XYZ file of C-alpha atoms in Angstrom:
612
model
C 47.546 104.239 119.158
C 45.456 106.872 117.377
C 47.202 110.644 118.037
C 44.852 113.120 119.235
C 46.543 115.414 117.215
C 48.160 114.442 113.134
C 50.815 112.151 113.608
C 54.075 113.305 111.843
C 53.668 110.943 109.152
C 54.981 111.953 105.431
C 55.102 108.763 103.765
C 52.312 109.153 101.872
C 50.635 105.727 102.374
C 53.279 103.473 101.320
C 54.701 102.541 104.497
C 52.219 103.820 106.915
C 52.097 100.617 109.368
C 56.025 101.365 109.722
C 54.723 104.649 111.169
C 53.354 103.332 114.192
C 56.820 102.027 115.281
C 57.966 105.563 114.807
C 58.063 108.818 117.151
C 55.565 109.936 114.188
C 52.661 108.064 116.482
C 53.821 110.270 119.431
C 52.461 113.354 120.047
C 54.504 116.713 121.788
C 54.666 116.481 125.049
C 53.651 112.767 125.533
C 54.960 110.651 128.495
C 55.760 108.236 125.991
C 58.740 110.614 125.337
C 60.992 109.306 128.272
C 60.697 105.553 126.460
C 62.478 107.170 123.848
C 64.936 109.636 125.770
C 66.100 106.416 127.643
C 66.874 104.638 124.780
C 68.670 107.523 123.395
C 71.174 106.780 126.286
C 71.262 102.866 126.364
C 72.669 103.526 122.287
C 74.879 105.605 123.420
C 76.264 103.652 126.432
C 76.435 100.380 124.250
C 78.668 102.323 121.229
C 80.996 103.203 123.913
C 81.230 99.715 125.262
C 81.727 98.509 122.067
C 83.764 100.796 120.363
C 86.334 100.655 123.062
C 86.618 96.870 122.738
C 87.019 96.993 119.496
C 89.539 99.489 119.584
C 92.029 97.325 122.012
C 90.939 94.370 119.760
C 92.428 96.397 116.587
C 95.403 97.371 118.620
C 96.335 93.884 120.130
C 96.002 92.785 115.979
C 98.430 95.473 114.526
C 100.705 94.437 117.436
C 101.323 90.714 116.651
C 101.251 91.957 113.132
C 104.055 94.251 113.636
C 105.430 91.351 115.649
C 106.286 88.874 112.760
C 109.558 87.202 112.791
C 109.455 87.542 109.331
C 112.055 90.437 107.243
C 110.357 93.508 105.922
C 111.907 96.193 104.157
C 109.181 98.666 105.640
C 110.601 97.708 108.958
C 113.980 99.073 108.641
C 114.025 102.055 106.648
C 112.811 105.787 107.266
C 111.835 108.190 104.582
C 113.674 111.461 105.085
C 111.875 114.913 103.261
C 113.075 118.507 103.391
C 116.483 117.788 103.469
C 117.921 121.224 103.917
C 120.975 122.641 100.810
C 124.468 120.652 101.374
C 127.389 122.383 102.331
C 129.758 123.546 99.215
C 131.900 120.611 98.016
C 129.877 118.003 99.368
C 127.290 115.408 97.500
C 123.710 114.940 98.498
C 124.458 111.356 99.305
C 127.567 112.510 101.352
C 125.692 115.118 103.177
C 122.669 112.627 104.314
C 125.590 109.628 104.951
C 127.534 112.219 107.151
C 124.111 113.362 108.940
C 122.283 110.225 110.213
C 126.019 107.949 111.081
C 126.530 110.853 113.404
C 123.605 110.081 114.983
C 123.069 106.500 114.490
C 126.673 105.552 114.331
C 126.139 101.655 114.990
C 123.189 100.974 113.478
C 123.165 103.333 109.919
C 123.124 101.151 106.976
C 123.169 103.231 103.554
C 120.708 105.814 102.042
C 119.006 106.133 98.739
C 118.360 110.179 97.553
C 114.890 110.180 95.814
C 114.980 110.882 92.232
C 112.890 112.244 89.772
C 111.715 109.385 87.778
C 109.074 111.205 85.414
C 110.828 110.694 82.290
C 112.293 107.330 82.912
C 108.818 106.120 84.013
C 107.622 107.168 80.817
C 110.402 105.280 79.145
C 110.203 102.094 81.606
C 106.244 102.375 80.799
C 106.696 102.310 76.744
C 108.979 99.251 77.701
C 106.450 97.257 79.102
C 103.504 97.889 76.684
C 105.821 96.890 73.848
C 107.426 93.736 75.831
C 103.693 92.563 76.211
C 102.432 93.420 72.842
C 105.343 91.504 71.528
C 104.727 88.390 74.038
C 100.699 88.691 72.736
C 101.716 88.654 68.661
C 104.493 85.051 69.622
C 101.196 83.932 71.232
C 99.132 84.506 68.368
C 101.811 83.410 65.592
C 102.106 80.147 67.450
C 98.977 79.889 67.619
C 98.150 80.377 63.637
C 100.499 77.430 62.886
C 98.933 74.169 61.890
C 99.303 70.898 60.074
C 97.703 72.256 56.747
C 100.235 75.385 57.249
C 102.807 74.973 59.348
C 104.731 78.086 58.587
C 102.007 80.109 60.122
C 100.816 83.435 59.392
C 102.638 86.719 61.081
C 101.213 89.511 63.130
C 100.431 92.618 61.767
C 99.844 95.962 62.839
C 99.713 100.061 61.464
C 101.904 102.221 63.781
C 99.533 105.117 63.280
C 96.641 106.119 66.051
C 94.947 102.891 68.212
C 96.577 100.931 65.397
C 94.039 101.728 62.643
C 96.055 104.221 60.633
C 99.429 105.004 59.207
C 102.290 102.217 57.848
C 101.447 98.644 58.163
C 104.332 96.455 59.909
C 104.984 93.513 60.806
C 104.391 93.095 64.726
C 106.605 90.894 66.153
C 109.725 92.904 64.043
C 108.298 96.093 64.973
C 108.311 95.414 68.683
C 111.847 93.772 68.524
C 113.101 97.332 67.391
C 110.893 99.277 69.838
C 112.390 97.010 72.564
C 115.919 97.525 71.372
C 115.554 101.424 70.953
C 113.259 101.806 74.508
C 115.940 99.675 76.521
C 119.011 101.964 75.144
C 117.255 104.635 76.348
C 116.074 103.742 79.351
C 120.084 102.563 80.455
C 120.888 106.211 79.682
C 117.996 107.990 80.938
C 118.819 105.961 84.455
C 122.354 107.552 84.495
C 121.314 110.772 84.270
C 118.444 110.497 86.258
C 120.429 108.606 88.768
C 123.116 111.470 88.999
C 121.251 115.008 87.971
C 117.820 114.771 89.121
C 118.351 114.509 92.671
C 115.568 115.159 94.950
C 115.542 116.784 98.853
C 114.152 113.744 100.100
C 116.371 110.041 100.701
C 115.172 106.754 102.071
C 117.512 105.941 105.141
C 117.610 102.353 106.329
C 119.032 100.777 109.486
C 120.253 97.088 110.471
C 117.864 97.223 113.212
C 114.351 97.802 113.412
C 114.407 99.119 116.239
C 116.436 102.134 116.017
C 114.304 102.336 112.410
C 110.916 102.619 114.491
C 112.836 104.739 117.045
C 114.209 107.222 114.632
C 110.757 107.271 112.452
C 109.258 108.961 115.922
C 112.117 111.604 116.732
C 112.335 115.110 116.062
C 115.761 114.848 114.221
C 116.426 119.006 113.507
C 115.640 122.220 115.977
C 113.505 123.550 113.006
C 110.617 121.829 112.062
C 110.695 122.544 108.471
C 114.365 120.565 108.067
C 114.662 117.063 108.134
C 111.170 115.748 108.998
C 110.956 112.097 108.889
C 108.049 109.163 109.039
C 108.415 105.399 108.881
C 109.033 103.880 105.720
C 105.842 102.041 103.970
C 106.065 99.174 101.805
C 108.102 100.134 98.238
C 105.302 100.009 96.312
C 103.456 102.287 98.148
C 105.721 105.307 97.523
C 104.663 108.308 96.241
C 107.961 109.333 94.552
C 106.992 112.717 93.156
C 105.555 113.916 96.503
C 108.336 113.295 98.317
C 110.112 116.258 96.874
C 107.460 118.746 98.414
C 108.457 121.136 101.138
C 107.075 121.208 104.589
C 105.291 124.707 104.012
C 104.120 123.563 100.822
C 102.339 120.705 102.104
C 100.480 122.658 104.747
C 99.227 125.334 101.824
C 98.135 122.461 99.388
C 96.334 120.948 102.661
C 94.151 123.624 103.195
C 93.718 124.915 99.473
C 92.625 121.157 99.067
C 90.397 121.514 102.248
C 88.738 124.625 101.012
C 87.906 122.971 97.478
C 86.264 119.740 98.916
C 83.987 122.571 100.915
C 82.899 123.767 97.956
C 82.640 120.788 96.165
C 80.909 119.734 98.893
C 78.426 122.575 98.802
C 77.844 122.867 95.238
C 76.777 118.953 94.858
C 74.546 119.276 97.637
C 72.042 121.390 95.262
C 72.105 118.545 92.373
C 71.762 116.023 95.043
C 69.086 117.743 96.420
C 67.127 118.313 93.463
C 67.803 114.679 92.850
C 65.885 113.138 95.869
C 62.783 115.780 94.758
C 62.761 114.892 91.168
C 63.342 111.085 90.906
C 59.937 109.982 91.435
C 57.487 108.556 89.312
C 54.894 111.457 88.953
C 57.887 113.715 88.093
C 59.739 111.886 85.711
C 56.345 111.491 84.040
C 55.830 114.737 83.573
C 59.058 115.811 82.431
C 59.563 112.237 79.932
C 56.053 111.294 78.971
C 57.351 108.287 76.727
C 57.801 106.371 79.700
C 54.306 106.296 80.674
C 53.969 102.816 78.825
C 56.179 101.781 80.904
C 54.927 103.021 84.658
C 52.215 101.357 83.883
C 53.167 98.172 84.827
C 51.857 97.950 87.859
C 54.626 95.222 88.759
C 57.447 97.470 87.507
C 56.037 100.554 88.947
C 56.266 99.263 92.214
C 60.024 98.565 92.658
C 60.488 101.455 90.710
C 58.492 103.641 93.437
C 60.800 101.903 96.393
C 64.371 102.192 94.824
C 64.150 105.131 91.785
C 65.747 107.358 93.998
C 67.885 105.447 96.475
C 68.886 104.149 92.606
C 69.928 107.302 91.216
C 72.038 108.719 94.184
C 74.190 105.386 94.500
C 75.137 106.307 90.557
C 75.945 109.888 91.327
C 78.032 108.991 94.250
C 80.090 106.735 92.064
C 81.696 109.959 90.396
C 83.083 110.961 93.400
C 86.187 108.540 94.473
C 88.647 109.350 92.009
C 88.143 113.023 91.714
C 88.728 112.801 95.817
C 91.531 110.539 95.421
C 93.415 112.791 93.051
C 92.457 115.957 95.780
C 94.651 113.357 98.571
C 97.698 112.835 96.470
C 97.333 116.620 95.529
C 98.268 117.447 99.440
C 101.482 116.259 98.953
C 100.751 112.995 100.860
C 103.371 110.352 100.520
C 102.125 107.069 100.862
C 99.362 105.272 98.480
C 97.656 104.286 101.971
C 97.413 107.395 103.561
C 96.173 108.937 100.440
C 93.157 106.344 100.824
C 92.903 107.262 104.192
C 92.488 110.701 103.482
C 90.071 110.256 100.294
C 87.911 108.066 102.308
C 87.408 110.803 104.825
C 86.504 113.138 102.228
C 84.079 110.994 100.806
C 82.344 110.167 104.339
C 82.049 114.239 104.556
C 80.561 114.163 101.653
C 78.217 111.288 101.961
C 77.110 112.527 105.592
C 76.611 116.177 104.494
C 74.721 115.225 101.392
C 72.838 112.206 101.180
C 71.954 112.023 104.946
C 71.745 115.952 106.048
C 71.299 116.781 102.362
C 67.748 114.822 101.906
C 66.533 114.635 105.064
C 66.670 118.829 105.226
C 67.044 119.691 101.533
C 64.260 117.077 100.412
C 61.796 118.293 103.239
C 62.077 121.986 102.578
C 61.673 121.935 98.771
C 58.515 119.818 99.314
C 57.149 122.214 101.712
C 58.377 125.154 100.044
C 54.955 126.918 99.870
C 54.072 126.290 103.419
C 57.499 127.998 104.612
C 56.721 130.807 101.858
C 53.785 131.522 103.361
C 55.027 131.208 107.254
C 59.185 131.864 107.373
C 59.420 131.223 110.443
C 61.974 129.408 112.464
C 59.197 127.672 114.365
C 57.222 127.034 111.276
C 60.635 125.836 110.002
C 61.692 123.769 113.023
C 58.112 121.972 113.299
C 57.816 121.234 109.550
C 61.416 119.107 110.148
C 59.759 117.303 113.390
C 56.959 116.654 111.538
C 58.843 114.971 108.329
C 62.254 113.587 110.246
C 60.784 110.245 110.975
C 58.837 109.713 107.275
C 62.410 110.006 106.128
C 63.254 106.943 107.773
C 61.109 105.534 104.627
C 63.471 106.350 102.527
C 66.752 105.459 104.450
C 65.317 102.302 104.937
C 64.676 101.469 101.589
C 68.370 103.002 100.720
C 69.637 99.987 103.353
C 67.743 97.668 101.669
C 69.029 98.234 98.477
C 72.546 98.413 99.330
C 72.960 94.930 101.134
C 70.086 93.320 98.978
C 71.704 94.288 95.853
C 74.916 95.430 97.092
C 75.714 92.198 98.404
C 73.885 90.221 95.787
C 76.884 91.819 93.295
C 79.639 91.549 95.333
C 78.947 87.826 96.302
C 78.517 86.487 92.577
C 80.695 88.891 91.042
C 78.479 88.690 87.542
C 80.241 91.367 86.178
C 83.809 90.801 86.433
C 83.314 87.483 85.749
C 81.263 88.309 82.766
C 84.342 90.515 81.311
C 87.043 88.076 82.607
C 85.367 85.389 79.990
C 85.474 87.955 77.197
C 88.645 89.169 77.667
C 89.961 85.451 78.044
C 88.464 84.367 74.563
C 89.223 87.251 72.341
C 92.158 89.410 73.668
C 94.474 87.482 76.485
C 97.003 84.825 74.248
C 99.727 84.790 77.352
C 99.558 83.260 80.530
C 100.566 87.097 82.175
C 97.234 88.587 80.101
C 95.153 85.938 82.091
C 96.595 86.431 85.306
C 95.879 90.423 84.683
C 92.187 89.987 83.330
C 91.633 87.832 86.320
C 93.103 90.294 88.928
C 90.472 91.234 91.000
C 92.141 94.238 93.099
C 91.752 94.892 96.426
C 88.807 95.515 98.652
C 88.402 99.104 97.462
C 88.603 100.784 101.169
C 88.361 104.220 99.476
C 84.572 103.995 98.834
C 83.522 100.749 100.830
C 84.754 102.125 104.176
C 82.126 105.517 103.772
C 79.939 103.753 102.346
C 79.482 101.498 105.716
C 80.521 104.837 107.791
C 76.947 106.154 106.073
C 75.267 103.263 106.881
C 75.976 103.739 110.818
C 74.922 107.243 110.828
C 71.797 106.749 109.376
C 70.943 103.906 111.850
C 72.172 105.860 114.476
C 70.210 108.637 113.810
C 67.243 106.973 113.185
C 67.527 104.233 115.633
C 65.447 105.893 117.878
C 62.984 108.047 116.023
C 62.241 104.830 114.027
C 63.536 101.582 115.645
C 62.286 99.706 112.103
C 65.428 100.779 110.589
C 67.730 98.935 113.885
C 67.146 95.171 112.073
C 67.724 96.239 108.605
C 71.283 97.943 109.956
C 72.148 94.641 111.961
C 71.393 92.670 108.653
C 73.485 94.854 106.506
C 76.541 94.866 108.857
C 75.729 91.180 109.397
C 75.570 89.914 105.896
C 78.520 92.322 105.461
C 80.595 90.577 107.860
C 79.723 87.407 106.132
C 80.388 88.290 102.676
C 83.224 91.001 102.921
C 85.418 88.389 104.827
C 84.763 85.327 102.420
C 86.085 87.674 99.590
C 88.871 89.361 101.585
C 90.159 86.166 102.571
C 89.630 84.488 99.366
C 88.856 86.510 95.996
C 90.562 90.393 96.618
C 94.672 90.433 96.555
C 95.043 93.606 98.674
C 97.297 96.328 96.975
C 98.924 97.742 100.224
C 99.272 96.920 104.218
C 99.091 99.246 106.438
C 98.918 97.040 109.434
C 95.398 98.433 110.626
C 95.531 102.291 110.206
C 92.229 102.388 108.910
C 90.693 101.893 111.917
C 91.527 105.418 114.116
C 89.760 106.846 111.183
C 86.810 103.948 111.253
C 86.476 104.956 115.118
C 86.663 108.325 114.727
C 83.720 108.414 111.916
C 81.545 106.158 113.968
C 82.378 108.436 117.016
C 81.100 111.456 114.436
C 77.939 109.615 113.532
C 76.792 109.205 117.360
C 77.344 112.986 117.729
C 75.474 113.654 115.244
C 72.727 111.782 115.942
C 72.949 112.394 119.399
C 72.231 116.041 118.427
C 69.645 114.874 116.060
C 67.803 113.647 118.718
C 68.349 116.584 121.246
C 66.817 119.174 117.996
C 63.809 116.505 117.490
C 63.367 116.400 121.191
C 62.701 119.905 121.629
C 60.646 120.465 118.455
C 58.370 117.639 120.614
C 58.290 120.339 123.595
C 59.731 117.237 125.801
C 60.622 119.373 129.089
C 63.654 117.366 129.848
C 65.170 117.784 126.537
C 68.280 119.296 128.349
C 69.100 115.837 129.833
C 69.933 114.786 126.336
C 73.277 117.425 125.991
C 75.775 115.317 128.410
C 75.641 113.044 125.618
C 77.449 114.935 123.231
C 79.805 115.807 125.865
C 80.516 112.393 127.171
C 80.914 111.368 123.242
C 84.153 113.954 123.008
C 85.563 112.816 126.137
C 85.482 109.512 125.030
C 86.928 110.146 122.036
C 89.627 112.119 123.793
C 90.399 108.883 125.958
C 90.593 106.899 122.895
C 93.093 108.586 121.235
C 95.361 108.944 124.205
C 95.332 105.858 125.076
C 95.283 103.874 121.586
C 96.333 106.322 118.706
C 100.041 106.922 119.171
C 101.001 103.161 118.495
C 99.183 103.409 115.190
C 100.359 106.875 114.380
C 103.840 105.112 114.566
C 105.378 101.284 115.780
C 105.644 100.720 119.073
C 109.058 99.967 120.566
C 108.344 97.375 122.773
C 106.630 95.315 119.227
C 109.621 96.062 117.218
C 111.717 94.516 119.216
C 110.641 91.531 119.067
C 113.346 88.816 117.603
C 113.396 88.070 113.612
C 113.434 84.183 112.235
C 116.604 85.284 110.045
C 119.317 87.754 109.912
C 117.982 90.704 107.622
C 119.681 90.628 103.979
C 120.043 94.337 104.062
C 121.330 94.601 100.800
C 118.024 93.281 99.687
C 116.146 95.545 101.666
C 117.836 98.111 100.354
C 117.108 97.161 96.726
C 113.531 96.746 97.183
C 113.335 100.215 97.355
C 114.970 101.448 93.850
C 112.097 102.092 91.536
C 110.667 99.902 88.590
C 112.060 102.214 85.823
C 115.679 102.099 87.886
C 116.564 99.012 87.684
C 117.837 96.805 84.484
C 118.971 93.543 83.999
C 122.104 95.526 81.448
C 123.529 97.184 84.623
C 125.504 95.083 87.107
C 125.015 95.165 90.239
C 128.386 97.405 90.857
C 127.471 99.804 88.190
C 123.863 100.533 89.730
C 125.868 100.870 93.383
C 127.737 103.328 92.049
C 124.537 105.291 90.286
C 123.170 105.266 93.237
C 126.003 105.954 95.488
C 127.057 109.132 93.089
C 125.948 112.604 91.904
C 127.348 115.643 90.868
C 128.698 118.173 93.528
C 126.242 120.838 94.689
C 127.048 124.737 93.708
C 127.583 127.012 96.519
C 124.764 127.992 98.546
């Protein structure tokens, strides 16, 4: 229909017949309005429906999980922190033995006291490299042996920087010693490790997993700050050196690390900003004119015009993950898992407040900076964000596009890893282990993927109603998504870590975010459109909380911790506890020199504490 007043347009042309699918073809005050308003509600009803389904479907999946007959180390140990100063004349080991088989006097197995491992990882690490280096020079000598010279020709290296510079040896000899010198080392460096360099934090298992999942939920000490305790995650997933932080501690790094993502936070929102206003053609023109040649091409200009932008903020996102990641483990968070958890929420902060908020406001107002120079007003303001908040559906659609088109495209075929498997498997892999580690693919990456979906559902969700275009395009994404993500889940990624479904509280909770904020989107836009019923729209954001209230009751606790009920369910085998037990020693602990008595006693030993 043709607006008696200007439509609220702002996409310059390029996508104007998407316009008149928009509430940019509706004018203030229309009638048309409650067509809109009562979708606004039917979203919001069908998110609940769903969400809550797919919460109990998450839940009933962790359970039989949980369930498995099979023996898991996770299952039956605790991990013990602020372990308060032992009494004069007794051991650490002694003093957590003594604690938990008073309380647990059938069912306490043995404890391990955390360590710190920082030099004999470095050791243990200087092992490996040289163990594989030597492995890669046997593969190459055998390799260099042939009828016309069957003695071969030997390995060399320089022991100087990368290997270009200092005294050339012989590599295969060299390594031989390095081995010999690294592994005396390390047997020593585990003693004293083992008995000096004892940490207030143990790993406390149990012959039942039960009383494990039981005692992984209780509050153990009257003080809070003494002898907190969570379930055990898998070995590997340990954070060894965080363990050792105390209880206040962690709460100070937590909100230090809270108050720097705010500010990084705020501070990229200006580059991003300037970033959705400068990456177009005209301006990059202007600013590099040896790329006019180029523009020029009418064919090339177009796709350049669609995805430039959308382009250049997927490649400054990419910085983010491991600067955020580093931020998690800063907290003093103890698990590899959680500290994925916890980066992924920082990133969807930071992709919500600034690629969606950031360029839909920030890219408005610098465009219209002039017109709110010359009328700073908060009407002025307010109707200049009406008027532009459904041509930035433009380009959120074309950001959608790009991400499953291309996204997916990637992902699927894999070009790239593939491309450097087949170069690493011609010129540097010679062992069977080098293969199997150029073609490691790694896990599914839930640290980025996870926001990067989250972002996905808030822009639909915002937009779904101010531009209902951008609805298919979000059902193809998530659809293709479903399609591809599982294939290579199930058959290409070799996950890292299992945290038996813990992702998804935070999953819920994001998508739970994204409706509020959308549902407040729409109750701004509808009263910049002067639609008189525009308070109708605030139970929404109400009825969103309570819902997520319910949810958690009801749902959260069994993943915050196991359920009782689940772990009791019977095992296929009696548990080899020793086993368990070992699983837990770290990498750089163990060696094939010590027996198996000798590293009980390590463990088992340490030198008596000073008086308090």
């Amino acid at each position: 229909m043709k607006a008696q007043s200007k439509t609220q347009t702002s996409s310059n042309g390029t996508f104007s017949e998407l316009d008149k699918l928009s509430m940019a073809n509706i004018t203030a005050s229309s009638s048309r309005l409650w067509g809109f308003f009562i979708a606004c509600y039917w979203v919001s009803i069908v998110t609940f429906v769903l969400l809550w389904r797919a919460y109990k479907h998450v839940s009933c999946l962790r359970a039989e999980a949980l369930k498995s007959p099979d023996v898991k180390p996770e299952q039956f140990a605790i991990v013990v922190r602020d372990i308060p100063h032992a009494p004069q004349g007794q051991t650490r080991k002694e003093q957590v033995d003594y604690y938990f088989r008073t309380i647990y006097p059938e069912t306490f197995y043995r404890s391990m006291i955390v360590t710190d491992n920082k030099e004999a990882n470095k050791i243990w690490g200087s092992l490996e490299k040289y163990k594989k280096k030597l492995a890669h020079a046997e593969a190459v000598y055998e390799g260099s042996k042939t009828t016309a010279k069957p003695e071969g020709t030997r390995p060399t290296n320089k022991t100087g920087f990368l290997g270009l510079v200092g005294k050339k040896v012989d590599t295969i000899q060299y390594c031989n010693k390095k081995i010999n010198e690294l592994e005396a080392r390390l047997e020593s460096e585990q003693k004293v490790t083992l008995r000096e360099k004892q940490q207030d934090a143990a790993v406390v298992f149990f012959s039942s997993r039960v009383v494990a999942a039981s005692a992984s939920q209780s509050l153990h000490a009257q003080m809070v700050d003494t002898w907190s305790v969570f379930d055990a995650p898998e070995p590997n997933q340990l954070i060894w050196p965080n363990l050792k932080i105390k209880y206040f501690q962690r709460e100070l790094r937590q909100y230090l690390v809270y108050f720097i993502v705010a500010l990084t936070i705020f501070f990229y929102m200006i580059p991003i900003t300037f970033i959705s206003a400068f990456t177009t053609l005209d301006n990059l023109v202007k600013y590099l004119p040896f790329i006019k040649p180029i523009v020029n091409i009418k064919a090339l200009r177009t796709v350049l015009e669609a995805y430039l932008p959308q382009l250049a903020l997927i490649i400054f996102l990419a910085l983010l993950p491991k600067l955020l990641l580093f931020l998690s483990k800063f907290e003093g968070i103890p698990t590899e898992s959680h500290a994925v958890r916890a980066a992924s929420g920082k990133y969807f902060y930071f992709t919500v407040l600034n690629v969606f908020i950031g360029v839909t406001i920030g890219g408005t107002l610098f465009k219209a900076f002039k017109r709110i120079r010359e009328h700073p007003t908060l009407d002025e303001i307010s109707s200049l964000l009406a008027e532009s908040l459904p041509g930035n559906a433009t380009f959120f659609l074309t950001y959608v596009a790009l991400k499953f088109f291309i996204g997916y495209g990637l992902e699927l075929s894999r070009i790239v890893p593939l491309i450097i498997y087949h170069l690493k498997r011609k010129y540097l892999c010679k062992t069977e282990a080098e293969l199997k580690e150029a073609w490691r693919p790694g896990d599914l990456g839930y640290g980025t993927r996870v926001p990067g979906d989250m972002l996905i559902v808030t822009i639909v969700f915002c937009y779904s109603v101010i531009a209902p275009v951008i609805i298919p395009f979000g059902a193809l994404y998530f659809g293709l998504g479903w399609l591809v993500l599982r294939n290579q889940a199930l058959k290409v990624y070799v996950p890292t870590f299992e945290s038996y479904g813990r992702m998804w509280p935070h999953i819920h909770n994001r998508i739970l975010a994204s409706l509020i904020l959308y549902q407040i989107t729409m109750f701004g836009y509808f009263g910049t459109q002067k639609f008189y019923y525009t308070p109708l729209v605030l139970p929404l954001p109400i009825l969103s909380l309570i819902f997520g209230f319910v949810c958690a009751k009801k749902f959260y606790p069994a993943f915050q911790h196991p359920a009782l009920e689940v772990a009791a369910n019977t095992l296929k085998e009696v548990p080899n506890m020793e086993l368990i037990f070992r699983a837990y020693i770290p990498p750089s602990l163990r060696s094939e020199k010590i027996d198996d008595d000798r590293v009980e006693d390590a463990l088992s030993q340490c030198s008596r504490t000073a008086p308090v």
